[in-house]
Coordinates of C-alpha atoms in Angstrom, one line a residue:
X1 CA -72.1 -41.3 68.4
X2 CA -71.6 -42.5 65.2
X3 CA -71.9 -40.7 61.8
X4 CA -73.4 -42.4 59.2
X5 CA -71.8 -41.8 55.4
X6 CA -73.8 -42.7 52.4
X7 CA -72.2 -42.5 48.6
X8 CA -72.3 -39.7 46.6
X9 CA -73.4 -40.6 43.1
X10 CA -73.4 -37.3 40.6
X11 CA -75.9 -39.2 38.4
X12 CA -78.9 -38.6 40.7
X13 CA -78.7 -35.3 40.5
X14 CA -77.5 -34.9 36.5
X15 CA -81.6 -34.6 35.6
X16 CA -81.4 -31.8 32.9
X17 CA -80.2 -32.0 29.5
X18 CA -78.4 -28.3 30.3
X19 CA -76.5 -29.9 33.2
X20 CA -75.5 -32.9 31.5
X21 CA -74.3 -30.8 28.3
X22 CA -72.4 -28.0 30.6
X23 CA -70.5 -31.5 32.4
X24 CA -68.9 -32.7 29.7
X25 CA -68.1 -29.3 28.4
X26 CA -66.4 -29.1 31.5
X27 CA -64.7 -32.2 31.4
X28 CA -63.6 -31.6 27.5
X29 CA -61.9 -28.9 28.9
X30 CA -59.3 -30.9 30.7
X31 CA -58.0 -32.6 28.0
X32 CA -58.2 -36.1 29.8
X33 CA -59.2 -39.0 28.6
X34 CA -60.5 -40.6 31.8
X35 CA -61.8 -37.3 32.9
X36 CA -63.9 -37.1 29.7
X37 CA -65.1 -41.2 29.9
X38 CA -66.3 -40.5 33.7
X39 CA -68.2 -37.8 33.2
X40 CA -70.0 -39.3 30.1
X41 CA -70.4 -42.6 32.5
X42 CA -72.0 -39.9 35.1
X43 CA -74.4 -38.8 32.5
X44 CA -75.0 -42.1 31.5
X45 CA -76.0 -43.9 34.3
X46 CA -77.8 -40.8 35.0
X47 CA -79.5 -41.5 31.6
X48 CA -80.1 -45.3 32.5
X49 CA -77.6 -48.0 31.8
X50 CA -80.0 -50.8 30.7
X51 CA -81.8 -48.3 28.6
X52 CA -78.9 -47.2 27.0
X53 CA -77.5 -50.5 26.1
X54 CA -81.2 -50.7 24.4
X55 CA -80.9 -47.9 22.5
X56 CA -77.2 -48.5 21.0
X57 CA -77.1 -52.1 20.8
X58 CA -74.1 -52.2 23.2
X59 CA -74.0 -54.7 26.0
X60 CA -74.0 -53.1 29.8
X61 CA -70.8 -54.5 30.6
X62 CA -69.3 -52.9 27.3
X63 CA -70.8 -49.2 28.7
X64 CA -69.7 -49.4 32.2
X65 CA -65.9 -50.5 31.0
X66 CA -65.9 -48.5 28.2
X67 CA -67.4 -44.8 30.3
X68 CA -65.5 -46.0 33.5
X69 CA -62.9 -44.2 35.3
X70 CA -60.5 -46.0 33.5
X71 CA -62.5 -46.0 30.5
X72 CA -61.1 -44.7 26.8
X73 CA -64.2 -45.1 24.7
X74 CA -63.9 -45.3 20.9
X75 CA -65.2 -42.8 18.5
X76 CA -67.9 -45.6 17.2
X77 CA -69.0 -45.8 20.8
X78 CA -69.5 -42.3 21.4
X79 CA -71.2 -41.9 18.0
X80 CA -73.7 -44.2 19.5
X81 CA -73.5 -43.1 22.8
X82 CA -73.7 -39.4 23.0
X83 CA -77.0 -39.0 20.9
X84 CA -78.5 -41.9 22.5
X85 CA -78.3 -39.7 25.7
X86 CA -79.6 -36.7 23.7
X87 CA -76.4 -34.5 22.9
X88 CA -74.1 -34.5 20.4
X89 CA -70.4 -33.5 19.6
X90 CA -69.4 -30.7 18.2
X91 CA -65.9 -29.4 16.3
X92 CA -65.2 -25.9 16.2
X93 CA -61.7 -24.0 14.8
X94 CA -59.8 -23.2 17.9
X95 CA -58.8 -19.8 18.8

C-alpha cells in the first residue's frame, strides 16, 4: 500500500483577516525579514496574486519575488500591498 502525499499550502486556510493579521504579527516577532516576507506572501496568495497585482499596480512576478521565501520587499511595496490586503502597519514604542 502506498501513501499519496499532497502539497500543503497554508494560504488555502488563511481566509479570515484576523487569522492573517495574527500570522503577520507572529512573523514580525521573529525579526527575520525572510520569515516576514514569506508570511506576507502566504496572505497575498490567500487574497489572490492576480487580484493583488491589479490593486497595487505591481506585476505578479514582482510580487512573487518580493514576497517569497528569499524575498526582501521594499517599504514602497509594503505600503501598497498591506492596504490592498485589508491590513495596516502600526508602529508603537518599545517596552
